[in-house]
CSV table of N, CA and C in Angstrom, one decimal:
chain,number,residue,atom,x,y,z
S,26,PHE,N,0.8,-1.2,0.0
S,26,PHE,CA,0.0,0.0,0.0
S,26,PHE,C,0.9,1.2,0.0
S,27,GLN,N,0.5,2.2,-0.8
S,27,GLN,CA,1.2,3.5,-0.9
S,27,GLN,C,0.2,4.6,-0.7
S,28,PRO,N,0.5,5.7,0.0
S,28,PRO,CA,-0.4,6.8,0.2
S,28,PRO,C,-0.7,7.4,-1.2
S,29,ARG,N,-2.0,7.8,-1.4
S,29,ARG,CA,-2.4,8.3,-2.7
S,29,ARG,C,-1.5,9.5,-3.2
S,30,GLU,N,-1.0,10.3,-2.3
S,30,GLU,CA,-0.2,11.4,-2.7
S,30,GLU,C,1.2,11.0,-3.3
S,31,SER,N,1.6,9.8,-3.0
S,31,SER,CA,2.9,9.3,-3.5
S,31,SER,C,2.7,8.6,-4.8
S,32,LEU,N,1.5,8.3,-5.3
S,32,LEU,CA,1.3,7.6,-6.5
S,32,LEU,C,1.9,8.2,-7.7
S,33,PRO,N,1.8,9.5,-8.0
S,33,PRO,CA,2.4,10.0,-9.2
S,33,PRO,C,3.9,9.7,-9.3
S,34,ALA,N,4.6,9.8,-8.2
S,34,ALA,CA,6.0,9.4,-8.2
S,34,ALA,C,6.3,8.0,-8.6
S,35,TRP,N,5.4,7.1,-8.0
S,35,TRP,CA,5.6,5.7,-8.4
S,35,TRP,C,5.2,5.4,-9.8
S,36,ILE,N,4.2,6.0,-10.3
S,36,ILE,CA,3.8,5.9,-11.7
S,36,ILE,C,4.9,6.4,-12.6
S,37,GLU,N,5.4,7.6,-12.3
S,37,GLU,CA,6.5,8.2,-13.1
S,37,GLU,C,7.7,7.3,-13.2
S,38,ALA,N,7.9,6.5,-12.3
S,38,ALA,CA,9.1,5.6,-12.3
S,38,ALA,C,8.8,4.4,-13.2
S,39,MET,N,7.6,4.2,-13.6
S,39,MET,CA,7.3,3.0,-14.5
S,39,MET,C,7.5,3.3,-15.9
S,40,ASP,N,8.1,2.3,-16.6
S,40,ASP,CA,8.2,2.4,-18.1
S,40,ASP,C,6.9,2.1,-18.8
S,41,VAL,N,6.2,1.2,-18.3
S,41,VAL,CA,4.9,0.8,-18.8
S,41,VAL,C,3.9,0.5,-17.7
S,42,CYS,N,2.7,1.0,-17.8
S,42,CYS,CA,1.7,0.8,-16.7
S,42,CYS,C,0.8,-0.3,-17.2
S,43,LEU,N,0.4,-1.2,-16.3
S,43,LEU,CA,-0.4,-2.4,-16.6
S,43,LEU,C,-1.7,-2.3,-15.8
S,44,ILE,N,-2.7,-2.8,-16.5
S,44,ILE,CA,-4.1,-3.0,-16.0
S,44,ILE,C,-4.5,-4.4,-16.3
S,45,PRO,N,-4.0,-5.4,-15.6
S,45,PRO,CA,-4.3,-6.8,-15.9
S,45,PRO,C,-5.6,-7.2,-15.2
S,46,TRP,N,-6.5,-7.8,-15.9
S,46,TRP,CA,-7.7,-8.4,-15.2
S,46,TRP,C,-7.9,-9.8,-15.7
S,47,PRO,N,-8.4,-10.7,-14.8
S,47,PRO,CA,-8.8,-12.0,-15.3
S,47,PRO,C,-10.0,-11.9,-16.3
S,48,GLU,N,-10.0,-12.7,-17.2
S,48,GLU,CA,-11.1,-12.7,-18.2
S,48,GLU,C,-12.4,-13.1,-17.5
S,49,SER,N,-13.5,-12.2,-17.6
S,49,SER,CA,-14.8,-12.5,-17.1
S,49,SER,C,-15.8,-11.6,-17.8
S,50,ARG,N,-17.0,-11.9,-17.6
S,50,ARG,CA,-18.1,-11.2,-18.2
S,50,ARG,C,-18.1,-9.7,-17.7
S,51,TRP,N,-17.8,-9.6,-16.4
S,51,TRP,CA,-17.8,-8.3,-15.8
S,51,TRP,C,-16.7,-7.4,-16.5
S,52,VAL,N,-15.5,-8.0,-16.7
S,52,VAL,CA,-14.3,-7.2,-17.2
S,52,VAL,C,-14.6,-6.7,-18.6
S,53,LYS,N,-15.4,-7.4,-19.4
S,53,LYS,CA,-15.7,-6.9,-20.7
S,53,LYS,C,-16.3,-5.6,-20.8
S,54,ARG,N,-16.9,-5.2,-19.7
S,54,ARG,CA,-17.6,-3.9,-19.6
S,54,ARG,C,-17.0,-3.0,-18.5
S,55,ALA,N,-15.9,-3.4,-17.9
S,55,ALA,CA,-15.2,-2.6,-16.8
S,55,ALA,C,-14.5,-1.4,-17.3
S,56,PHE,N,-14.4,-0.4,-16.4
S,56,PHE,CA,-13.6,0.8,-16.7
S,56,PHE,C,-13.0,1.2,-15.4
S,57,SER,N,-11.7,1.0,-15.3
S,57,SER,CA,-10.9,1.4,-14.2
S,57,SER,C,-10.4,2.8,-14.4
S,58,LEU,N,-10.7,3.7,-13.4
S,58,LEU,CA,-10.2,5.1,-13.5
S,58,LEU,C,-8.7,5.1,-13.4
S,59,LYS,N,-8.1,4.0,-13.1
S,59,LYS,CA,-6.6,4.0,-13.1
S,59,LYS,C,-6.1,4.3,-14.5
S,60,LEU,N,-6.9,4.0,-15.6
S,60,LEU,CA,-6.4,4.4,-16.9
S,60,LEU,C,-6.1,5.9,-17.0
S,61,PHE,N,-7.0,6.7,-16.5
S,61,PHE,CA,-6.8,8.2,-16.6
S,61,PHE,C,-5.6,8.6,-15.7
S,62,GLU,N,-5.4,7.9,-14.6
S,62,GLU,CA,-4.3,8.3,-13.7
S,62,GLU,C,-3.0,8.0,-14.5
S,63,TYR,N,-2.9,6.9,-15.2
S,63,TYR,CA,-1.7,6.6,-16.0
S,63,TYR,C,-1.6,7.5,-17.2
S,64,LEU,N,-2.7,7.8,-17.9
S,64,LEU,CA,-2.7,8.7,-19.1
S,64,LEU,C,-2.3,10.1,-18.7
S,65,ALA,N,-2.7,10.5,-17.5
S,65,ALA,CA,-2.4,11.9,-17.0
S,65,ALA,C,-0.9,12.1,-16.9
S,66,LEU,N,-0.2,11.1,-16.7
S,66,LEU,CA,1.3,11.2,-16.7
S,66,LEU,C,1.9,10.8,-18.0
S,67,GLY,N,1.1,10.6,-19.1
S,67,GLY,CA,1.6,10.4,-20.4
S,67,GLY,C,2.2,9.0,-20.6
S,68,LYS,N,1.9,8.1,-19.7
S,68,LYS,CA,2.5,6.8,-19.7
S,68,LYS,C,1.8,5.8,-20.7
S,69,PRO,N,2.6,4.9,-21.3
S,69,PRO,CA,2.0,3.8,-22.1
S,69,PRO,C,1.3,2.9,-21.2
S,70,VAL,N,0.2,2.4,-21.6
S,70,VAL,CA,-0.6,1.5,-20.8
S,70,VAL,C,-0.9,0.2,-21.6
S,71,VAL,N,-0.8,-0.9,-20.9
S,71,VAL,CA,-1.2,-2.2,-21.5
S,71,VAL,C,-2.3,-2.7,-20.5
S,72,SER,N,-3.5,-3.0,-21.1
S,72,SER,CA,-4.6,-3.4,-20.3
S,72,SER,C,-5.3,-4.7,-20.9
S,73,SER,N,-5.9,-5.4,-20.0
S,73,SER,CA,-6.8,-6.5,-20.5
S,73,SER,C,-7.9,-5.8,-21.3
S,74,TRP,N,-8.4,-6.6,-22.3
S,74,TRP,CA,-9.4,-6.0,-23.2
S,74,TRP,C,-10.6,-5.7,-22.4
S,75,THR,N,-11.2,-4.5,-22.6
S,75,THR,CA,-12.5,-4.2,-22.2
S,75,THR,C,-13.1,-3.2,-23.2
S,76,ARG,N,-14.4,-3.5,-23.5
S,76,ARG,CA,-15.1,-2.7,-24.5
S,76,ARG,C,-15.1,-1.2,-24.1
S,77,GLU,N,-15.1,-0.9,-22.8
S,77,GLU,CA,-15.1,0.5,-22.4
S,77,GLU,C,-13.9,1.3,-22.7
S,78,TYR,N,-12.8,0.6,-23.0
S,78,TYR,CA,-11.5,1.3,-23.3
S,78,TYR,C,-11.4,1.5,-24.8
S,79,LEU,N,-12.3,1.0,-25.6
S,79,LEU,CA,-12.1,1.1,-27.1
S,79,LEU,C,-12.0,2.5,-27.6
S,80,PRO,N,-12.7,3.5,-27.0
S,80,PRO,CA,-12.5,4.9,-27.5
S,80,PRO,C,-11.1,5.4,-27.3
S,81,TYR,N,-10.3,4.7,-26.5
S,81,TYR,CA,-9.0,5.2,-26.2
S,81,TYR,C,-7.9,4.2,-26.8
S,82,ARG,N,-8.3,3.3,-27.7
S,82,ARG,CA,-7.5,2.3,-28.1
S,82,ARG,C,-6.2,2.8,-28.9
S,83,ASP,N,-6.3,4.0,-29.4
S,83,ASP,CA,-5.1,4.5,-30.0
S,83,ASP,C,-4.1,5.1,-29.0
S,84,LEU,N,-4.4,5.1,-27.7
S,84,LEU,CA,-3.6,5.6,-26.7
S,84,LEU,C,-3.0,4.5,-25.8
S,85,LEU,N,-3.5,3.3,-25.9
S,85,LEU,CA,-3.1,2.2,-25.1
S,85,LEU,C,-3.1,0.9,-25.9
S,86,TYR,N,-2.6,-0.2,-25.2
S,86,TYR,CA,-2.5,-1.5,-25.9
S,86,TYR,C,-3.5,-2.4,-25.1
S,87,LEU,N,-4.5,-2.9,-25.9
S,87,LEU,CA,-5.5,-3.8,-25.3
S,87,LEU,C,-5.1,-5.3,-25.7
S,88,ALA,N,-5.2,-6.1,-24.7
S,88,ALA,CA,-4.8,-7.5,-24.9
S,88,ALA,C,-5.9,-8.5,-24.4
S,89,ARG,N,-6.2,-9.5,-25.2
S,89,ARG,CA,-7.2,-10.5,-24.8
S,89,ARG,C,-6.5,-11.8,-24.3
S,90,THR,N,-5.2,-12.0,-24.6
S,90,THR,CA,-4.5,-13.2,-24.2
S,90,THR,C,-3.2,-12.8,-23.6
S,91,PRO,N,-2.6,-13.7,-22.8
S,91,PRO,CA,-1.2,-13.4,-22.3
S,91,PRO,C,-0.2,-13.1,-23.4
S,92,GLY,N,-0.3,-13.7,-24.5
S,92,GLY,CA,0.6,-13.4,-25.6
S,92,GLY,C,0.4,-12.0,-26.1
S,93,GLU,N,-0.8,-11.6,-26.2
S,93,GLU,CA,-1.1,-10.2,-26.7
S,93,GLU,C,-0.7,-9.2,-25.6
S,94,PHE,N,-0.8,-9.6,-24.3
S,94,PHE,CA,-0.3,-8.7,-23.3
S,94,PHE,C,1.2,-8.5,-23.4
S,95,GLU,N,1.9,-9.6,-23.6
S,95,GLU,CA,3.3,-9.6,-23.8
S,95,GLU,C,3.7,-8.7,-25.0
S,96,LYS,N,3.0,-8.8,-26.1
S,96,LYS,CA,3.3,-8.0,-27.3
S,96,LYS,C,3.0,-6.5,-27.0
S,97,GLY,N,1.9,-6.3,-26.2
S,97,GLY,CA,1.6,-4.9,-25.9
S,97,GLY,C,2.7,-4.3,-25.1
S,98,ILE,N,3.3,-5.0,-24.1
S,98,ILE,CA,4.4,-4.5,-23.3
S,98,ILE,C,5.6,-4.2,-24.2
S,99,GLU,N,5.9,-5.1,-25.1
S,99,GLU,CA,7.0,-4.9,-26.0
S,99,GLU,C,6.8,-3.7,-26.9
S,100,ALA,N,5.6,-3.5,-27.4
S,100,ALA,CA,5.3,-2.3,-28.2
S,100,ALA,C,5.4,-1.0,-27.4
S,101,ALA,N,4.9,-1.1,-26.2
S,101,ALA,CA,4.9,0.1,-25.3
S,101,ALA,C,6.4,0.5,-25.1
S,102,LEU,N,7.2,-0.5,-24.8
S,102,LEU,CA,8.6,-0.2,-24.5
S,102,LEU,C,9.3,0.3,-25.8
S,103,ALA,N,8.9,-0.1,-27.0
S,103,ALA,CA,9.5,0.3,-28.2
S,103,ALA,C,9.1,1.7,-28.6
S,104,GLU,N,8.2,2.3,-27.9
S,104,GLU,CA,7.8,3.7,-28.2
S,104,GLU,C,9.0,4.7,-28.2
S,105,GLY,N,9.9,4.3,-27.4
S,105,GLY,CA,11.1,5.2,-27.2
S,105,GLY,C,11.2,5.7,-25.7
S,106,GLY,N,12.3,6.0,-25.3
S,106,GLY,CA,12.5,6.3,-23.9
S,106,GLY,C,12.4,7.8,-23.6
S,107,GLY,N,12.1,8.1,-22.4
S,107,GLY,CA,12.1,9.4,-21.9
S,107,GLY,C,11.0,10.3,-22.5
S,108,ARG,N,11.0,11.5,-22.2
S,108,ARG,CA,10.0,12.5,-22.7
S,108,ARG,C,10.4,13.2,-24.0
S,109,ALA,N,11.7,13.1,-24.3
S,109,ALA,CA,12.2,13.9,-25.4
S,109,ALA,C,12.1,13.0,-26.7
S,110,GLY,N,11.5,13.6,-27.7
S,110,GLY,CA,11.4,13.0,-29.0
S,110,GLY,C,10.8,11.6,-29.1
S,111,GLY,N,10.7,11.1,-30.3
S,111,GLY,CA,10.2,9.8,-30.6
S,111,GLY,C,8.7,9.7,-30.5
S,112,LYS,N,8.2,8.5,-30.8
S,112,LYS,CA,6.8,8.3,-30.8
S,112,LYS,C,6.2,8.5,-29.4
S,113,ARG,N,6.9,8.2,-28.4
S,113,ARG,CA,6.4,8.4,-27.0
S,113,ARG,C,6.0,9.8,-26.7
S,114,ALA,N,6.8,10.8,-27.2
S,114,ALA,CA,6.5,12.2,-26.9
S,114,ALA,C,5.2,12.6,-27.4
S,115,GLU,N,4.9,12.2,-28.7
S,115,GLU,CA,3.6,12.6,-29.3
S,115,GLU,C,2.5,11.8,-28.6
S,116,LEU,N,2.7,10.6,-28.3
S,116,LEU,CA,1.6,9.8,-27.6
S,116,LEU,C,1.4,10.3,-26.2
S,117,ALA,N,2.5,10.7,-25.5
S,117,ALA,CA,2.4,11.2,-24.2
S,117,ALA,C,1.5,12.5,-24.2
S,118,LYS,N,1.7,13.3,-25.1
S,118,LYS,CA,0.9,14.6,-25.2
S,118,LYS,C,-0.6,14.2,-25.4
S,119,ARG,N,-0.9,13.3,-26.3
S,119,ARG,CA,-2.3,12.9,-26.6
S,119,ARG,C,-2.9,12.2,-25.4
S,120,ARG,N,-2.1,11.4,-24.7
S,120,ARG,CA,-2.6,10.7,-23.5
S,120,ARG,C,-2.9,11.7,-22.4
S,121,ILE,N,-2.1,12.7,-22.2
S,121,ILE,CA,-2.4,13.7,-21.2
S,121,ILE,C,-3.6,14.5,-21.5
S,122,GLU,N,-3.8,14.8,-22.8
S,122,GLU,CA,-5.0,15.6,-23.3
S,122,GLU,C,-6.2,14.7,-23.0
S,123,ALA,N,-6.2,13.4,-23.3
S,123,ALA,CA,-7.3,12.6,-23.0
S,123,ALA,C,-7.7,12.5,-21.5
S,124,ALA,N,-6.7,12.5,-20.7
S,124,ALA,CA,-6.9,12.4,-19.2
S,124,ALA,C,-7.5,13.8,-18.8
S,125,ARG,N,-7.0,14.9,-19.3
S,125,ARG,CA,-7.6,16.2,-18.9
S,125,ARG,C,-9.1,16.3,-19.4
S,126,ALA,N,-9.4,15.8,-20.6
S,126,ALA,CA,-10.7,15.8,-21.1
S,126,ALA,C,-11.7,15.0,-20.3
S,127,ASN,N,-11.1,14.1,-19.5
S,127,ASN,CA,-12.0,13.2,-18.7
S,127,ASN,C,-11.8,13.4,-17.2
S,128,SER,N,-11.3,14.6,-16.8
S,128,SER,CA,-11.1,14.9,-15.4
S,128,SER,C,-12.4,15.0,-14.7
S,129,TRP,N,-12.4,14.9,-13.3
S,129,TRP,CA,-13.6,15.1,-12.6
S,129,TRP,C,-14.2,16.5,-12.8
S,130,ASP,N,-13.3,17.5,-12.9
S,130,ASP,CA,-13.8,18.9,-13.2
S,130,ASP,C,-14.6,18.9,-14.5
S,131,LYS,N,-14.1,18.3,-15.6
S,131,LYS,CA,-14.8,18.2,-16.8
S,131,LYS,C,-16.1,17.4,-16.7
S,132,LYS,N,-16.1,16.4,-16.0
S,132,LYS,CA,-17.3,15.6,-15.8
S,132,LYS,C,-18.4,16.4,-15.0
S,133,VAL,N,-18.0,17.2,-14.0
S,133,VAL,CA,-18.9,18.0,-13.3
S,133,VAL,C,-19.5,19.1,-14.2
S,134,GLU,N,-18.6,19.7,-15.0
S,134,GLU,CA,-19.1,20.7,-15.9
S,134,GLU,C,-20.1,20.2,-16.9
S,135,ALA,N,-19.9,19.0,-17.4
S,135,ALA,CA,-20.9,18.4,-18.3
S,135,ALA,C,-22.2,18.1,-17.6
S,136,PHE,N,-22.1,17.6,-16.4
S,136,PHE,CA,-23.3,17.3,-15.6
S,136,PHE,C,-24.1,18.6,-15.3
S,137,LEU,N,-23.4,19.7,-14.9
S,137,LEU,CA,-24.1,20.9,-14.7
S,137,LEU,C,-24.7,21.5,-15.9
S,138,ARG,N,-24.1,21.3,-17.1
S,138,ARG,CA,-24.7,21.8,-18.3
S,138,ARG,C,-25.9,21.0,-18.6
S,139,ALA,N,-25.9,19.7,-18.4
S,139,ALA,CA,-27.1,18.8,-18.6
S,139,ALA,C,-28.2,19.3,-17.7
S,140,LEU,N,-27.9,19.6,-16.4
S,140,LEU,CA,-28.9,20.0,-15.5
S,140,LEU,C,-29.5,21.4,-16.0
S,141,GLU,N,-28.7,22.3,-16.5
S,141,GLU,CA,-29.2,23.6,-16.9
S,141,GLU,C,-30.1,23.4,-18.1
S,142,ARG,N,-29.8,22.4,-19.0
S,142,ARG,CA,-30.7,22.2,-20.1
S,142,ARG,C,-32.1,21.7,-19.7
S,143,LEU,N,-32.1,21.0,-18.6
S,143,LEU,CA,-33.3,20.5,-18.0
S,143,LEU,C,-34.2,21.6,-17.4
S,144,GLY,N,-33.5,22.7,-17.1
S,144,GLY,CA,-34.2,23.8,-16.5
S,144,GLY,C,-34.3,23.7,-15.1
């Protein structure tokens, strides 16, 4: 267990972030907010396949089998190192933008706009 405030430093130290789940009917529709925590730091993510992550499939690697998971890790590592240059720099920017677009503040704003439309 790590205190929540120390998590960004732990995630920053990771080369690839993983979201492994055992295959189940529930997982096919699961959405872990951990995805946005990882994307907010621009990190490559390899996750078990879930339908809910499909809108973000160009920002992460989805895997249905252990072999696909392994290939996803290899592809994530091949993006290039560090923040400077390479495929990872462009993907990191897009990942951070996706996380910002899905922040709690953005969700609250959308909810309030919906309430205003209802009158």
